[in-house]
JSON list of C-alpha atoms and ligand atoms in Angstrom, two decimals:
[
{"chain": "M", "resi": 1, "resn": "MET", "atom": "CA", "xyz": [-38.39, -3.86, 60.64]},
{"chain": "M", "resi": 2, "resn": "THR", "atom": "CA", "xyz": [-35.64, -5.25, 58.40]},
{"chain": "M", "resi": 3, "resn": "LYS", "atom": "CA", "xyz": [-32.55, -3.10, 58.26]},
{"chain": "M", "resi": 4, "resn": "LEU", "atom": "CA", "xyz": [-31.32, -1.31, 55.14]},
{"chain": "M", "resi": 5, "resn": "ASN", "atom": "CA", "xyz": [-27.62, -1.98, 54.54]},
{"chain": "M", "resi": 6, "resn": "LEU", "atom": "CA", "xyz": [-26.14, 0.95, 52.65]},
{"chain": "M", "resi": 7, "resn": "LEU", "atom": "CA", "xyz": [-22.66, -0.07, 51.47]},
{"chain": "M", "resi": 8, "resn": "TRP", "atom": "CA", "xyz": [-20.49, 2.56, 49.85]},
{"chain": "M", "resi": 9, "resn": "ALA", "atom": "CA", "xyz": [-17.04, 3.47, 48.57]},
{"chain": "M", "resi": 10, "resn": "SER", "atom": "CA", "xyz": [-15.73, 6.78, 47.28]},
{"chain": "M", "resi": 11, "resn": "GLU", "atom": "CA", "xyz": [-12.34, 8.12, 46.23]},
{"chain": "M", "resi": 12, "resn": "MET", "atom": "CA", "xyz": [-12.88, 11.89, 46.06]},
{"chain": "M", "resi": 13, "resn": "GLY", "atom": "CA", "xyz": [-16.11, 12.26, 48.03]},
{"chain": "M", "resi": 14, "resn": "THR", "atom": "CA", "xyz": [-18.85, 12.31, 45.40]},
{"chain": "M", "resi": 15, "resn": "ALA", "atom": "CA", "xyz": [-20.11, 8.79, 46.05]},
{"chain": "M", "resi": 16, "resn": "MET", "atom": "CA", "xyz": [-19.92, 9.52, 49.78]},
{"chain": "M", "resi": 17, "resn": "GLU", "atom": "CA", "xyz": [-22.26, 12.49, 49.28]},
{"chain": "M", "resi": 18, "resn": "VAL", "atom": "CA", "xyz": [-24.61, 10.30, 47.27]},
{"chain": "M", "resi": 19, "resn": "ALA", "atom": "CA", "xyz": [-24.57, 7.65, 50.01]},
{"chain": "M", "resi": 20, "resn": "ASP", "atom": "CA", "xyz": [-25.28, 10.31, 52.66]},
{"chain": "M", "resi": 21, "resn": "ASN", "atom": "CA", "xyz": [-28.15, 11.61, 50.59]},
{"chain": "M", "resi": 22, "resn": "VAL", "atom": "CA", "xyz": [-29.59, 8.12, 50.14]},
{"chain": "M", "resi": 23, "resn": "ALA", "atom": "CA", "xyz": [-29.31, 7.70, 53.93]},
{"chain": "M", "resi": 24, "resn": "SER", "atom": "CA", "xyz": [-31.25, 10.95, 54.45]},
{"chain": "M", "resi": 25, "resn": "ILE", "atom": "CA", "xyz": [-34.00, 9.78, 52.11]},
{"chain": "M", "resi": 26, "resn": "ALA", "atom": "CA", "xyz": [-34.20, 6.49, 54.02]},
{"chain": "M", "resi": 27, "resn": "LYS", "atom": "CA", "xyz": [-34.21, 8.24, 57.42]},
{"chain": "M", "resi": 28, "resn": "GLU", "atom": "CA", "xyz": [-37.13, 10.41, 56.32]},
{"chain": "M", "resi": 29, "resn": "LYS", "atom": "CA", "xyz": [-39.00, 7.15, 55.90]},
{"chain": "M", "resi": 30, "resn": "SER", "atom": "CA", "xyz": [-37.89, 6.03, 59.39]},
{"chain": "M", "resi": 31, "resn": "ILE", "atom": "CA", "xyz": [-35.91, 3.15, 57.92]},
{"chain": "M", "resi": 32, "resn": "ASP", "atom": "CA", "xyz": [-33.33, 1.57, 60.20]},
{"chain": "M", "resi": 33, "resn": "ILE", "atom": "CA", "xyz": [-29.97, 1.95, 58.38]},
{"chain": "M", "resi": 34, "resn": "ASN", "atom": "CA", "xyz": [-26.60, 0.29, 58.61]},
{"chain": "M", "resi": 35, "resn": "GLN", "atom": "CA", "xyz": [-24.41, 2.66, 56.57]},
{"chain": "M", "resi": 36, "resn": "VAL", "atom": "CA", "xyz": [-20.94, 1.20, 56.15]},
{"chain": "M", "resi": 37, "resn": "GLU", "atom": "CA", "xyz": [-17.82, 1.53, 54.01]},
{"chain": "M", "resi": 38, "resn": "LEU", "atom": "CA", "xyz": [-17.29, -1.46, 51.75]},
{"chain": "M", "resi": 39, "resn": "ASN", "atom": "CA", "xyz": [-13.94, -2.43, 53.31]},
{"chain": "M", "resi": 40, "resn": "ASP", "atom": "CA", "xyz": [-15.68, -2.71, 56.69]},
{"chain": "M", "resi": 41, "resn": "VAL", "atom": "CA", "xyz": [-18.03, -5.38, 55.34]},
{"chain": "M", "resi": 42, "resn": "SER", "atom": "CA", "xyz": [-16.77, -8.94, 55.85]},
{"chain": "M", "resi": 43, "resn": "MET", "atom": "CA", "xyz": [-18.08, -11.86, 53.81]},
{"chain": "M", "resi": 44, "resn": "ASP", "atom": "CA", "xyz": [-19.67, -13.18, 57.02]},
{"chain": "M", "resi": 45, "resn": "ASP", "atom": "CA", "xyz": [-21.50, -9.86, 57.44]},
{"chain": "M", "resi": 46, "resn": "LEU", "atom": "CA", "xyz": [-22.57, -9.91, 53.81]},
{"chain": "M", "resi": 47, "resn": "VAL", "atom": "CA", "xyz": [-24.16, -13.37, 53.79]},
{"chain": "M", "resi": 48, "resn": "ASN", "atom": "CA", "xyz": [-26.35, -12.31, 56.70]},
{"chain": "M", "resi": 49, "resn": "MET", "atom": "CA", "xyz": [-27.65, -9.16, 55.00]},
{"chain": "M", "resi": 50, "resn": "LYS", "atom": "CA", "xyz": [-31.10, -9.07, 53.41]},
{"chain": "M", "resi": 51, "resn": "LYS", "atom": "CA", "xyz": [-31.70, -5.61, 51.95]},
{"chain": "M", "resi": 52, "resn": "VAL", "atom": "CA", "xyz": [-28.67, -3.96, 50.35]},
{"chain": "M", "resi": 53, "resn": "LEU", "atom": "CA", "xyz": [-27.98, -0.80, 48.39]},
{"chain": "M", "resi": 54, "resn": "VAL", "atom": "CA", "xyz": [-24.46, -0.30, 47.03]},
{"chain": "M", "resi": 55, "resn": "VAL", "atom": "CA", "xyz": [-23.10, 3.12, 46.06]},
{"chain": "M", "resi": 56, "resn": "THR", "atom": "CA", "xyz": [-19.61, 3.18, 44.56]},
{"chain": "M", "resi": 57, "resn": "SER", "atom": "CA", "xyz": [-17.54, 5.32, 42.26]},
{"chain": "M", "resi": 58, "resn": "THR", "atom": "CA", "xyz": [-14.86, 3.98, 39.92]},
{"chain": "M", "resi": 59, "resn": "THR", "atom": "CA", "xyz": [-11.20, 4.88, 39.99]},
{"chain": "M", "resi": 60, "resn": "GLY", "atom": "CA", "xyz": [-8.03, 3.80, 38.18]},
{"chain": "M", "resi": 61, "resn": "ASP", "atom": "CA", "xyz": [-9.01, 1.59, 35.29]},
{"chain": "M", "resi": 62, "resn": "GLY", "atom": "CA", "xyz": [-12.45, 0.34, 36.27]},
{"chain": "M", "resi": 63, "resn": "ASP", "atom": "CA", "xyz": [-11.30, -0.21, 39.86]},
{"chain": "M", "resi": 64, "resn": "LEU", "atom": "CA", "xyz": [-13.05, 0.19, 43.19]},
{"chain": "M", "resi": 65, "resn": "PRO", "atom": "CA", "xyz": [-11.98, 3.14, 45.35]},
{"chain": "M", "resi": 66, "resn": "MET", "atom": "CA", "xyz": [-9.31, 2.33, 47.93]},
{"chain": "M", "resi": 67, "resn": "MET", "atom": "CA", "xyz": [-11.94, 2.01, 50.65]},
{"chain": "M", "resi": 68, "resn": "GLY", "atom": "CA", "xyz": [-13.56, -0.80, 48.67]},
{"chain": "M", "resi": 69, "resn": "GLU", "atom": "CA", "xyz": [-10.49, -2.62, 47.35]},
{"chain": "M", "resi": 70, "resn": "GLU", "atom": "CA", "xyz": [-10.23, -5.18, 50.17]},
{"chain": "M", "resi": 71, "resn": "PHE", "atom": "CA", "xyz": [-13.94, -5.88, 49.93]},
{"chain": "M", "resi": 72, "resn": "TRP", "atom": "CA", "xyz": [-13.61, -6.50, 46.21]},
{"chain": "M", "resi": 73, "resn": "THR", "atom": "CA", "xyz": [-10.60, -8.80, 46.64]},
{"chain": "M", "resi": 74, "resn": "GLU", "atom": "CA", "xyz": [-12.59, -10.89, 49.12]},
{"chain": "M", "resi": 75, "resn": "LEU", "atom": "CA", "xyz": [-15.84, -10.83, 47.13]},
{"chain": "M", "resi": 76, "resn": "SER", "atom": "CA", "xyz": [-14.21, -11.75, 43.84]},
{"chain": "M", "resi": 77, "resn": "GLU", "atom": "CA", "xyz": [-12.72, -14.89, 45.42]},
{"chain": "M", "resi": 78, "resn": "ALA", "atom": "CA", "xyz": [-15.65, -15.74, 47.69]},
{"chain": "M", "resi": 79, "resn": "GLU", "atom": "CA", "xyz": [-17.45, -19.04, 47.46]},
{"chain": "M", "resi": 80, "resn": "ILE", "atom": "CA", "xyz": [-20.58, -17.93, 49.28]},
{"chain": "M", "resi": 81, "resn": "SER", "atom": "CA", "xyz": [-24.28, -17.73, 48.58]},
{"chain": "M", "resi": 82, "resn": "LEU", "atom": "CA", "xyz": [-25.92, -14.33, 48.61]},
{"chain": "M", "resi": 83, "resn": "SER", "atom": "CA", "xyz": [-29.38, -15.77, 48.00]},
{"chain": "M", "resi": 84, "resn": "ASN", "atom": "CA", "xyz": [-30.71, -13.95, 51.10]},
{"chain": "M", "resi": 85, "resn": "ILE", "atom": "CA", "xyz": [-29.91, -10.59, 49.53]},
{"chain": "M", "resi": 86, "resn": "GLU", "atom": "CA", "xyz": [-32.15, -8.25, 47.59]},
{"chain": "M", "resi": 87, "resn": "TYR", "atom": "CA", "xyz": [-30.12, -5.37, 46.19]},
{"chain": "M", "resi": 88, "resn": "SER", "atom": "CA", "xyz": [-29.47, -2.61, 43.70]},
{"chain": "M", "resi": 89, "resn": "VAL", "atom": "CA", "xyz": [-26.32, -0.67, 42.73]},
{"chain": "M", "resi": 90, "resn": "CYS", "atom": "CA", "xyz": [-25.74, 3.02, 42.07]},
{"chain": "M", "resi": 91, "resn": "ALA", "atom": "CA", "xyz": [-22.49, 3.29, 40.08]},
{"chain": "M", "resi": 92, "resn": "LEU", "atom": "CA", "xyz": [-20.65, 6.58, 39.64]},
{"chain": "M", "resi": 93, "resn": "GLY", "atom": "CA", "xyz": [-18.23, 7.05, 36.78]},
{"chain": "M", "resi": 94, "resn": "ASP", "atom": "CA", "xyz": [-17.41, 9.08, 33.73]},
{"chain": "M", "resi": 95, "resn": "SER", "atom": "CA", "xyz": [-17.88, 7.85, 30.17]},
{"chain": "M", "resi": 96, "resn": "SER", "atom": "CA", "xyz": [-14.64, 9.55, 29.10]},
{"chain": "M", "resi": 97, "resn": "HIS", "atom": "CA", "xyz": [-12.97, 6.52, 30.73]},
{"chain": "M", "resi": 98, "resn": "PHE", "atom": "CA", "xyz": [-12.71, 3.19, 28.94]},
{"chain": "M", "resi": 99, "resn": "ASP", "atom": "CA", "xyz": [-14.33, 1.05, 31.65]},
{"chain": "M", "resi": 100, "resn": "PHE", "atom": "CA", "xyz": [-17.39, 3.18, 32.36]},
{"chain": "M", "resi": 101, "resn": "CYS", "atom": "CA", "xyz": [-18.75, 2.61, 35.88]},
{"chain": "M", "resi": 102, "resn": "GLY", "atom": "CA", "xyz": [-16.54, -0.48, 36.04]},
{"chain": "M", "resi": 103, "resn": "ALA", "atom": "CA", "xyz": [-16.52, -0.77, 39.84]},
{"chain": "M", "resi": 104, "resn": "GLY", "atom": "CA", "xyz": [-20.30, -0.73, 40.27]},
{"chain": "M", "resi": 105, "resn": "LYS", "atom": "CA", "xyz": [-20.65, -3.07, 37.32]},
{"chain": "M", "resi": 106, "resn": "LYS", "atom": "CA", "xyz": [-18.20, -5.61, 38.78]},
{"chain": "M", "resi": 107, "resn": "VAL", "atom": "CA", "xyz": [-19.95, -5.66, 42.16]},
{"chain": "M", "resi": 108, "resn": "ASP", "atom": "CA", "xyz": [-23.38, -5.90, 40.51]},
{"chain": "M", "resi": 109, "resn": "GLU", "atom": "CA", "xyz": [-22.34, -8.82, 38.30]},
{"chain": "M", "resi": 110, "resn": "LYS", "atom": "CA", "xyz": [-20.64, -10.67, 41.18]},
{"chain": "M", "resi": 111, "resn": "PHE", "atom": "CA", "xyz": [-23.68, -10.25, 43.45]},
{"chain": "M", "resi": 112, "resn": "GLN", "atom": "CA", "xyz": [-25.85, -11.80, 40.73]},
{"chain": "M", "resi": 113, "resn": "GLU", "atom": "CA", "xyz": [-23.39, -14.63, 40.16]},
{"chain": "M", "resi": 114, "resn": "LEU", "atom": "CA", "xyz": [-23.51, -15.41, 43.90]},
{"chain": "M", "resi": 115, "resn": "GLY", "atom": "CA", "xyz": [-27.30, -15.61, 43.84]},
{"chain": "M", "resi": 116, "resn": "ALA", "atom": "CA", "xyz": [-28.38, -12.19, 45.10]},
{"chain": "M", "resi": 117, "resn": "LYS", "atom": "CA", "xyz": [-31.67, -10.89, 43.70]},
{"chain": "M", "resi": 118, "resn": "LYS", "atom": "CA", "xyz": [-31.46, -7.61, 41.80]},
{"chain": "M", "resi": 119, "resn": "ILE", "atom": "CA", "xyz": [-34.64, -5.65, 42.54]},
{"chain": "M", "resi": 120, "resn": "LEU", "atom": "CA", "xyz": [-33.78, -2.69, 40.31]},
{"chain": "M", "resi": 121, "resn": "ASP", "atom": "CA", "xyz": [-31.33, -2.19, 37.43]},
{"chain": "M", "resi": 122, "resn": "ARG", "atom": "CA", "xyz": [-28.04, -0.51, 38.17]},
{"chain": "M", "resi": 123, "resn": "HIS", "atom": "CA", "xyz": [-28.17, 3.28, 38.01]},
{"chain": "M", "resi": 124, "resn": "GLU", "atom": "CA", "xyz": [-25.12, 4.76, 36.30]},
{"chain": "M", "resi": 125, "resn": "CYS", "atom": "CA", "xyz": [-24.07, 8.38, 36.87]},
{"chain": "M", "resi": 126, "resn": "ASP", "atom": "CA", "xyz": [-21.96, 9.88, 34.10]},
{"chain": "M", "resi": 127, "resn": "GLY", "atom": "CA", "xyz": [-19.73, 12.66, 35.48]},
{"chain": "M", "resi": 128, "resn": "ASP", "atom": "CA", "xyz": [-22.45, 13.82, 37.87]},
{"chain": "M", "resi": 129, "resn": "THR", "atom": "CA", "xyz": [-24.91, 12.37, 40.38]},
{"chain": "M", "resi": 130, "resn": "GLU", "atom": "CA", "xyz": [-28.06, 12.88, 38.35]},
{"chain": "M", "resi": 131, "resn": "GLY", "atom": "CA", "xyz": [-30.91, 10.48, 38.95]},
{"chain": "M", "resi": 132, "resn": "HIS", "atom": "CA", "xyz": [-29.59, 9.00, 42.19]},
{"chain": "M", "resi": 133, "resn": "GLU", "atom": "CA", "xyz": [-32.50, 10.28, 44.25]},
{"chain": "M", "resi": 134, "resn": "ASP", "atom": "CA", "xyz": [-35.08, 8.67, 41.96]},
{"chain": "M", "resi": 135, "resn": "TRP", "atom": "CA", "xyz": [-33.00, 5.49, 41.99]},
{"chain": "M", "resi": 136, "resn": "ALA", "atom": "CA", "xyz": [-32.94, 5.52, 45.80]},
{"chain": "M", "resi": 137, "resn": "LYS", "atom": "CA", "xyz": [-36.69, 6.13, 46.17]},
{"chain": "M", "resi": 138, "resn": "ASN", "atom": "CA", "xyz": [-37.48, 3.46, 43.62]},
{"chain": "M", "resi": 139, "resn": "ALA", "atom": "CA", "xyz": [-35.09, 0.96, 45.16]},
{"chain": "M", "resi": 140, "resn": "LEU", "atom": "CA", "xyz": [-36.44, 1.52, 48.68]},
{"chain": "M", "resi": 141, "resn": "GLU", "atom": "CA", "xyz": [-39.94, 0.85, 47.39]},
{"chain": "M", "resi": 142, "resn": "LYS", "atom": "CA", "xyz": [-38.84, -2.30, 45.55]},
{"chain": "M", "resi": 143, "resn": "LEU", "atom": "CA", "xyz": [-37.05, -3.47, 48.71]},
{"chain": "M", "resi": 144, "resn": "GLY", "atom": "CA", "xyz": [-40.40, -3.27, 50.45]},
{"chain": "M", "resi": 145, "resn": "PHE", "atom": "CA", "xyz": [-39.79, -0.23, 52.62]},
{"chain": "M", "resi": 146, "resn": "GLU", "atom": "CA", "xyz": [-42.98, 1.51, 51.56]},
{"chain": "H", "resi": 201, "resn": "FMN", "atom": "C1", "xyz": [-7.97, 8.84, 38.60]},
{"chain": "H", "resi": 201, "resn": "FMN", "atom": "C2", "xyz": [-9.41, 8.62, 38.18]},
{"chain": "H", "resi": 201, "resn": "FMN", "atom": "C3", "xyz": [-9.73, 7.43, 37.52]},
{"chain": "H", "resi": 201, "resn": "FMN", "atom": "C4", "xyz": [-11.07, 7.21, 37.10]},
{"chain": "H", "resi": 201, "resn": "FMN", "atom": "N1", "xyz": [-11.36, 6.05, 36.43]},
{"chain": "H", "resi": 201, "resn": "FMN", "atom": "C5", "xyz": [-12.63, 5.83, 36.00]},
{"chain": "H", "resi": 201, "resn": "FMN", "atom": "C6", "xyz": [-12.97, 4.65, 35.27]},
{"chain": "H", "resi": 201, "resn": "FMN", "atom": "O1", "xyz": [-12.16, 3.76, 35.03]},
{"chain": "H", "resi": 201, "resn": "FMN", "atom": "N2", "xyz": [-14.27, 4.51, 34.87]},
{"chain": "H", "resi": 201, "resn": "FMN", "atom": "C7", "xyz": [-15.23, 5.45, 35.10]},
{"chain": "H", "resi": 201, "resn": "FMN", "atom": "O2", "xyz": [-16.37, 5.27, 34.69]},
{"chain": "H", "resi": 201, "resn": "FMN", "atom": "N3", "xyz": [-14.92, 6.59, 35.79]},
{"chain": "H", "resi": 201, "resn": "FMN", "atom": "C8", "xyz": [-13.67, 6.80, 36.24]},
{"chain": "H", "resi": 201, "resn": "FMN", "atom": "N4", "xyz": [-13.37, 7.95, 36.93]},
{"chain": "H", "resi": 201, "resn": "FMN", "atom": "C9", "xyz": [-14.44, 8.96, 37.19]},
{"chain": "H", "resi": 201, "resn": "FMN", "atom": "C10", "xyz": [-15.01, 8.89, 38.61]},
{"chain": "H", "resi": 201, "resn": "FMN", "atom": "O3", "xyz": [-15.54, 7.61, 38.91]},
{"chain": "H", "resi": 201, "resn": "FMN", "atom": "C11", "xyz": [-16.15, 9.93, 38.75]},
{"chain": "H", "resi": 201, "resn": "FMN", "atom": "O4", "xyz": [-15.60, 11.21, 38.59]},
{"chain": "H", "resi": 201, "resn": "FMN", "atom": "C12", "xyz": [-16.85, 9.83, 40.09]},
{"chain": "H", "resi": 201, "resn": "FMN", "atom": "O5", "xyz": [-17.95, 10.74, 40.12]},
{"chain": "H", "resi": 201, "resn": "FMN", "atom": "C13", "xyz": [-15.93, 10.12, 41.25]},
{"chain": "H", "resi": 201, "resn": "FMN", "atom": "O6", "xyz": [-16.57, 9.80, 42.46]},
{"chain": "H", "resi": 201, "resn": "FMN", "atom": "P1", "xyz": [-15.83, 9.92, 43.88]},
{"chain": "H", "resi": 201, "resn": "FMN", "atom": "O7", "xyz": [-15.61, 11.39, 44.12]},
{"chain": "H", "resi": 201, "resn": "FMN", "atom": "O8", "xyz": [-16.75, 9.31, 44.85]},
{"chain": "H", "resi": 201, "resn": "FMN", "atom": "O9", "xyz": [-14.55, 9.16, 43.78]},
{"chain": "H", "resi": 201, "resn": "FMN", "atom": "C14", "xyz": [-12.06, 8.20, 37.36]},
{"chain": "H", "resi": 201, "resn": "FMN", "atom": "C15", "xyz": [-11.70, 9.38, 38.02]},
{"chain": "H", "resi": 201, "resn": "FMN", "atom": "C16", "xyz": [-10.41, 9.59, 38.44]},
{"chain": "H", "resi": 201, "resn": "FMN", "atom": "C17", "xyz": [-10.05, 10.89, 39.15]}
]
């Protein structure tokens, strides 16, 4: 069975909890998971991935959490094709900030620009984690895991 790549970054722990919860949902369905922090994903790793879910919060001014900064620097400059990838993004943020869910939005837009296929619209959490379970279940189905 094709592996699910669950890529995540969190500053204060909320997005980490969401990622862990998404992993639990996937494990209940006996899906083989590669759960990895964004900074531990190289561009070489990324081009070889097929099914990807990204969970990231936003910090600073629309920035990725520290554990995703290096990934973002590499991705934003990458000249690679992600046409093998089917993906969706769960973005955590707070609309009291100017660049709402900026980190998830940036990654989502860059994935599309590099040819990845979005199988489900980005889910945006506003100051909480509401809706992430439905997003995960839906995304897993759209990725062909059910
Ligand atoms: C210092 C700081 C900066 C933040 N900047 C943004 C931002 O630019 N845009 C946004 O939508 N949310 C922003 N947030 C809100 C967080 O993304 C949100 O609270 C999220 O749930 C935190 O997830 P985490 O615990 O995984 O880091 C910021 C929060 C903090 C503490």
